[in-house]
Tab-separated table of C-alpha atoms in Angstrom:
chain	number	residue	atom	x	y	z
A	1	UNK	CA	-2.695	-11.361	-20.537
A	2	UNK	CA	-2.955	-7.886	-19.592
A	3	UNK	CA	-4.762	-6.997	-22.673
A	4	UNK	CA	-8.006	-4.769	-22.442
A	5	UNK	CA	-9.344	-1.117	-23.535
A	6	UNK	CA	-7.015	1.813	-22.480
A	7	UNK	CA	-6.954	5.378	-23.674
A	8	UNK	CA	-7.244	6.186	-27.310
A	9	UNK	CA	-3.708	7.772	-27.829
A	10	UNK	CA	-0.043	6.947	-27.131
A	11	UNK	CA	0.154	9.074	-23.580
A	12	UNK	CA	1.995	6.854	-21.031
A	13	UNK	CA	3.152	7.808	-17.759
A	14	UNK	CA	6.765	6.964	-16.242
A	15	UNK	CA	6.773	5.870	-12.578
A	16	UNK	CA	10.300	5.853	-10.908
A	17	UNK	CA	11.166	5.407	-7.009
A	18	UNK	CA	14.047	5.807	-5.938
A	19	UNK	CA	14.836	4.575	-2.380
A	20	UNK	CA	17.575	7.021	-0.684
A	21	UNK	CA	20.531	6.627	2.347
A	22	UNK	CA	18.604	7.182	5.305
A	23	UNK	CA	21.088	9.551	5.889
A	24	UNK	CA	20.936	11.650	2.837
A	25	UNK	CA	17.189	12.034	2.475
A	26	UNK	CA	17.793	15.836	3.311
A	27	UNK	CA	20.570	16.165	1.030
A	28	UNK	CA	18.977	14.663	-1.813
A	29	UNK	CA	15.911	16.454	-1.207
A	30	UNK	CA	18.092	19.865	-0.846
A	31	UNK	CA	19.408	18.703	-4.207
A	32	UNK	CA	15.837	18.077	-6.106
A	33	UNK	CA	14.502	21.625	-4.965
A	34	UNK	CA	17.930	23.281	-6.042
A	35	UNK	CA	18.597	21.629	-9.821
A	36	UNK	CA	15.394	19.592	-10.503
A	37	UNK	CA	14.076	22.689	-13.155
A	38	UNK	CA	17.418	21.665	-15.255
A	39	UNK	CA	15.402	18.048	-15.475
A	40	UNK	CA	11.907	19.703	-15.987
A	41	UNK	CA	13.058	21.269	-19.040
A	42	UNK	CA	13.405	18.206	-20.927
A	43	UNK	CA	9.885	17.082	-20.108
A	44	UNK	CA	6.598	17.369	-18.159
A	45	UNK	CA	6.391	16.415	-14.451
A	46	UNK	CA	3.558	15.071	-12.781
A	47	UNK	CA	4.767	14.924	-9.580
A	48	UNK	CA	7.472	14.031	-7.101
A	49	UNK	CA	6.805	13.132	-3.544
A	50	UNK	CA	8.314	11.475	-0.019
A	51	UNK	CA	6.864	9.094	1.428
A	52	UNK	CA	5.796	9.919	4.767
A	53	UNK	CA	3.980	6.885	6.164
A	54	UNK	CA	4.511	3.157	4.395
A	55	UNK	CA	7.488	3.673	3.591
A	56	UNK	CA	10.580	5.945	4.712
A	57	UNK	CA	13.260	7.316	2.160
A	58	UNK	CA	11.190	6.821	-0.726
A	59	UNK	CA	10.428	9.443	-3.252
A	60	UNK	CA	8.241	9.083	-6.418
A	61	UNK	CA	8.019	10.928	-9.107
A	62	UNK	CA	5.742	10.366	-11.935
A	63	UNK	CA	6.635	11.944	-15.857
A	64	UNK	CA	4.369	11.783	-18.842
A	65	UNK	CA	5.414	11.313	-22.594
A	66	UNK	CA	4.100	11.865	-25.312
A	67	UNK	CA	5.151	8.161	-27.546
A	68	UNK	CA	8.199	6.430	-26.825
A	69	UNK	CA	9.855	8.090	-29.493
A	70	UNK	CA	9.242	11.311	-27.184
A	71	UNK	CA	10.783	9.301	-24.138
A	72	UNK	CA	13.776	8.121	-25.816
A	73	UNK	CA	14.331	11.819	-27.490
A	74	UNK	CA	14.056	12.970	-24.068
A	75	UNK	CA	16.684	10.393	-22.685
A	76	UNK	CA	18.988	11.245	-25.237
A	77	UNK	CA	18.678	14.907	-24.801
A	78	UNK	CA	19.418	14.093	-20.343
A	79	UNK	CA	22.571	11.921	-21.358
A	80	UNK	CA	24.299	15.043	-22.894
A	81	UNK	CA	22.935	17.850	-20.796
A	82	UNK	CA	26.458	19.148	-18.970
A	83	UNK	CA	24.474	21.171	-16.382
A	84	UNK	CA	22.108	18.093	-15.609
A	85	UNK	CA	24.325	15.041	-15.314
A	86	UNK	CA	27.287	17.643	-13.421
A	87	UNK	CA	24.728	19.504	-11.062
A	88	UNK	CA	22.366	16.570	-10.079
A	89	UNK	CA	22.734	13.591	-11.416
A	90	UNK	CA	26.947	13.033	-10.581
A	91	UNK	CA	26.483	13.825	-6.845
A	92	UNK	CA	22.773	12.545	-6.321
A	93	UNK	CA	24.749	8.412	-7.361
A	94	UNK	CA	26.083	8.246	-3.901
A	95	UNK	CA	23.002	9.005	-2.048
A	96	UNK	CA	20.524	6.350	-3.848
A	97	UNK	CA	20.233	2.796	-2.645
A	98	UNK	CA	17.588	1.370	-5.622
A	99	UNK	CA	15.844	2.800	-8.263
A	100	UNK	CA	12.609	1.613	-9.835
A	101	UNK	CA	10.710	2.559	-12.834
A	102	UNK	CA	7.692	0.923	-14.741
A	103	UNK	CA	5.776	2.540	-17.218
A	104	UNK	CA	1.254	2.860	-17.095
A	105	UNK	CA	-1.168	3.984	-18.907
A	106	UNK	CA	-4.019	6.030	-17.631
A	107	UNK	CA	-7.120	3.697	-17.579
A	108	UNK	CA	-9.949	4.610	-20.188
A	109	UNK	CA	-12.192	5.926	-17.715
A	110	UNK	CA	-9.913	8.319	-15.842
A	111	UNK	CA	-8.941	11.837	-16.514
A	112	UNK	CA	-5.489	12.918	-14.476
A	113	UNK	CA	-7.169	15.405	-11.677
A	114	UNK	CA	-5.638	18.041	-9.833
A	115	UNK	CA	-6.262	18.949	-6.259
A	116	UNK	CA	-8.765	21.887	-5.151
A	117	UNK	CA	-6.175	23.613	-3.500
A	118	UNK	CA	-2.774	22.880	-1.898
A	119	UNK	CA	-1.668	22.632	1.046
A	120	UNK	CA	-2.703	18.465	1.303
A	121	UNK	CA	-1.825	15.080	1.184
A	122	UNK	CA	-1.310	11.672	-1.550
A	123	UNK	CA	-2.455	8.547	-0.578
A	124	UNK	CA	-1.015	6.304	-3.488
A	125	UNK	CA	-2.130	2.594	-3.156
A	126	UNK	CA	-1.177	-0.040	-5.328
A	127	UNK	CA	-3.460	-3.137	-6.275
A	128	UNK	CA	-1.899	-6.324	-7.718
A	129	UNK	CA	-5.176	-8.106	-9.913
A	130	UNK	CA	-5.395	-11.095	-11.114
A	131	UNK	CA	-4.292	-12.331	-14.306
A	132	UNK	CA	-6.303	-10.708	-17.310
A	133	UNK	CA	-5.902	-7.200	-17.367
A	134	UNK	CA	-8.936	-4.214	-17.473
A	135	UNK	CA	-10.947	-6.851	-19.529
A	136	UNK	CA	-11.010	-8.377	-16.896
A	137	UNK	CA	-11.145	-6.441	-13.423
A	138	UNK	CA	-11.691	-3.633	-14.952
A	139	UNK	CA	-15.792	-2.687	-15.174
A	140	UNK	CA	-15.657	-3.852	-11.538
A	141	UNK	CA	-12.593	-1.984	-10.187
A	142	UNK	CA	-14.196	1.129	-11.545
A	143	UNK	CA	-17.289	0.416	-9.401
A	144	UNK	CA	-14.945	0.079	-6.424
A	145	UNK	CA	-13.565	3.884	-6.922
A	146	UNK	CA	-16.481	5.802	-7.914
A	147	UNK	CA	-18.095	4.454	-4.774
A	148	UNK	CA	-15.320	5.965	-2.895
A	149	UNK	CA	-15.364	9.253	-4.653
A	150	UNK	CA	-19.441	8.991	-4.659
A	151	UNK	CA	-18.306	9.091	-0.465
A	152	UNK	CA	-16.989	12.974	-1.126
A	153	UNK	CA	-14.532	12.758	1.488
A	154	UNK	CA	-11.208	12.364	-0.886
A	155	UNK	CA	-10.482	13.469	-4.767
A	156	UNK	CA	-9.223	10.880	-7.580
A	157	UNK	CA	-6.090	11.970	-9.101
A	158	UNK	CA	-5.627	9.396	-11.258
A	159	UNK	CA	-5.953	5.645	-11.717
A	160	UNK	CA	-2.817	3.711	-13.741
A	161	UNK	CA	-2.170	0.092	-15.022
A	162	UNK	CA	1.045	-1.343	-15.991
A	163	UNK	CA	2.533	-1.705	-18.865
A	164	UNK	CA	5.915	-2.394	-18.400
A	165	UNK	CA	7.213	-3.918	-14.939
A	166	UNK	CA	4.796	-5.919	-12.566
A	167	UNK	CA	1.588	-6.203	-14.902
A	168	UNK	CA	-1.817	-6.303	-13.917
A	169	UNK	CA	-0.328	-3.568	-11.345
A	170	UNK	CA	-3.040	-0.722	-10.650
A	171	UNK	CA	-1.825	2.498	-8.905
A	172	UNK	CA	-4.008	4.915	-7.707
A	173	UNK	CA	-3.530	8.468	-6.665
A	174	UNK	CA	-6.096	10.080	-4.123
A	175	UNK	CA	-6.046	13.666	-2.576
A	176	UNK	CA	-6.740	14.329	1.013
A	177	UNK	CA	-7.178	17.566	3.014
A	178	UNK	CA	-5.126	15.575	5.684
A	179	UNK	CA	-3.987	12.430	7.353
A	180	UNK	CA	-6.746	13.116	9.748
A	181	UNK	CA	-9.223	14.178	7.125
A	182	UNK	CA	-8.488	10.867	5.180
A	183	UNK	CA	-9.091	8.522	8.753
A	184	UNK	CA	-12.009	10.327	8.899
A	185	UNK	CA	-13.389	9.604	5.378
A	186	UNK	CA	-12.551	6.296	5.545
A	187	UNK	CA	-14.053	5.344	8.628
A	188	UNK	CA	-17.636	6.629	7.148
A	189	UNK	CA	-17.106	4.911	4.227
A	190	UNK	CA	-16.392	1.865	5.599
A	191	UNK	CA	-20.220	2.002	7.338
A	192	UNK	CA	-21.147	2.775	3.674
A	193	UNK	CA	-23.297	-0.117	1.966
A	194	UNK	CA	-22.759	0.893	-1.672
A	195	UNK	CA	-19.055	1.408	-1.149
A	196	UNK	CA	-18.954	-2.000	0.950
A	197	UNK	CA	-20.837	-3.674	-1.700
A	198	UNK	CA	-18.526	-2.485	-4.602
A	199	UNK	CA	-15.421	-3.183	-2.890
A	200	UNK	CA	-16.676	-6.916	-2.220
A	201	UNK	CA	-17.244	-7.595	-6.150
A	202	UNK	CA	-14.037	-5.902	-6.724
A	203	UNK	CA	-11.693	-8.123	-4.474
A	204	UNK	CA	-12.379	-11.086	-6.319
A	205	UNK	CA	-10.022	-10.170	-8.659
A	206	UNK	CA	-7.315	-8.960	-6.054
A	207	UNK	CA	-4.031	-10.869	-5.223
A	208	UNK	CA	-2.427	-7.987	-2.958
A	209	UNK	CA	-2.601	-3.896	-2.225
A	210	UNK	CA	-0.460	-1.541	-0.005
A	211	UNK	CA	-0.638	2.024	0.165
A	212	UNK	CA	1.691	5.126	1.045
A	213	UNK	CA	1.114	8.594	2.656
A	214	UNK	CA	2.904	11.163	0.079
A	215	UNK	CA	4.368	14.205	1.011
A	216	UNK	CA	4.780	16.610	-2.253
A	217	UNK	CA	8.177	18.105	-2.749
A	218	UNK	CA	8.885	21.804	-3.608
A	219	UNK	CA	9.221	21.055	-7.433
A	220	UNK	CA	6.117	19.212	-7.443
A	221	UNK	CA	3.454	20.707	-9.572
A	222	UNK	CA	0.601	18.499	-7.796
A	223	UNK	CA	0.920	20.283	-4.429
């Protein structure tokens, strides 16, 4: 069912969260900014972030392949990297409650963005549509976020749907100046009657959405 147009080349994005001890979210963030360039070596990162409101002891971190062939050359190449799995992976087991992963595509009318400058915030909300994939929420869920961007107050980082895990799962990224900066936005938006209007013919296809306030970690290349 989630069948619909999607970018014209194998790209996919990896999305893992891994919830940590409350305990050991220092440690393991000590950890990431100490060994985490012995991971990037094998393969781009997008970005890796805490969670700051929504959540608590939640990281994400987002990595982009190639194929799956690239993915699984990748995995391979992790599995036997000494200096990896002794350095991070061996002492980060004892500090993670759950991991997560699914893997998205970019949709076909996004580009992955960057911020202006650093220095800001991530809002990443997830949407759970209906049944039917971008056929069939996606012309108006587009309308929905170019009436937000259209608003000027936040920048689009990127816009995914599943393809493995929960499907007919939509993630989007959004850049802030601040948590302030964001309330602000949003509370002018909402007074907005083209972004009121596109968010009404959007939510017919919506079961569910939640968001989180992202911190970006010291590794992160989206700052």
């Amino acid at each position: 069912l989630a069948t619909g147009p999607r970018q014209n080349n194998s790209i996919f994005y990896e999305i893992r969260t891994y919830d940590i001890k409350p305990s050991k979210a220092k440690e393991f963030v000590e950890m990431v900014n100490k060994y985490f360039h012995l991971r990037t070596a094998h393969s781009e990162l997008v970005g890796f972030w805490s969670a700051e409101l929504g959540a608590m002891n939640k990281f994400v971190h987002v990595w982009k392949y190639d194929n799956f062939a690239h993915r699984t050359a990748v995995r391979h190449a992790l599995a036997n990297d000494k200096d990896w799995q002794g350095k991070f992976i061996s002492p980060a087991l004892h500090l993670i409650e759950k991991q997560h992963n699914e893997v998205a595509y970019l949709v076909p009318w996004c580009q992955l963005g960057k911020p202006p400058k650093e220095g800001g915030v991530y809002e990443w909300v997830t949407f759970q549509m209906k049944p039917g994939g971008p056929a069939l929420w996606g012309e108006a869920f587009q309308g929905a976020i170019n009436a937000h961007i259209n608003t000027g107050y936040t920048k689009l980082i990127g816009v995914f749907h599943t393809e493995y895990g929960l499907l007919n799962t939509v993630h989007v990224i959004w850049w802030n100046e601040s948590p302030d900066h964001r309330a602000a936005g949003r509370h002018t938006a909402h007074e907005d009657a083209r972004v009121v209007a596109a968010v009404r013919d959007s939510v017919r296809f919506l079961e569910s959405q939640q968001n989180v306030l992202l911190i970006p970690l010291q590794c992160s290349p989206l700052k």
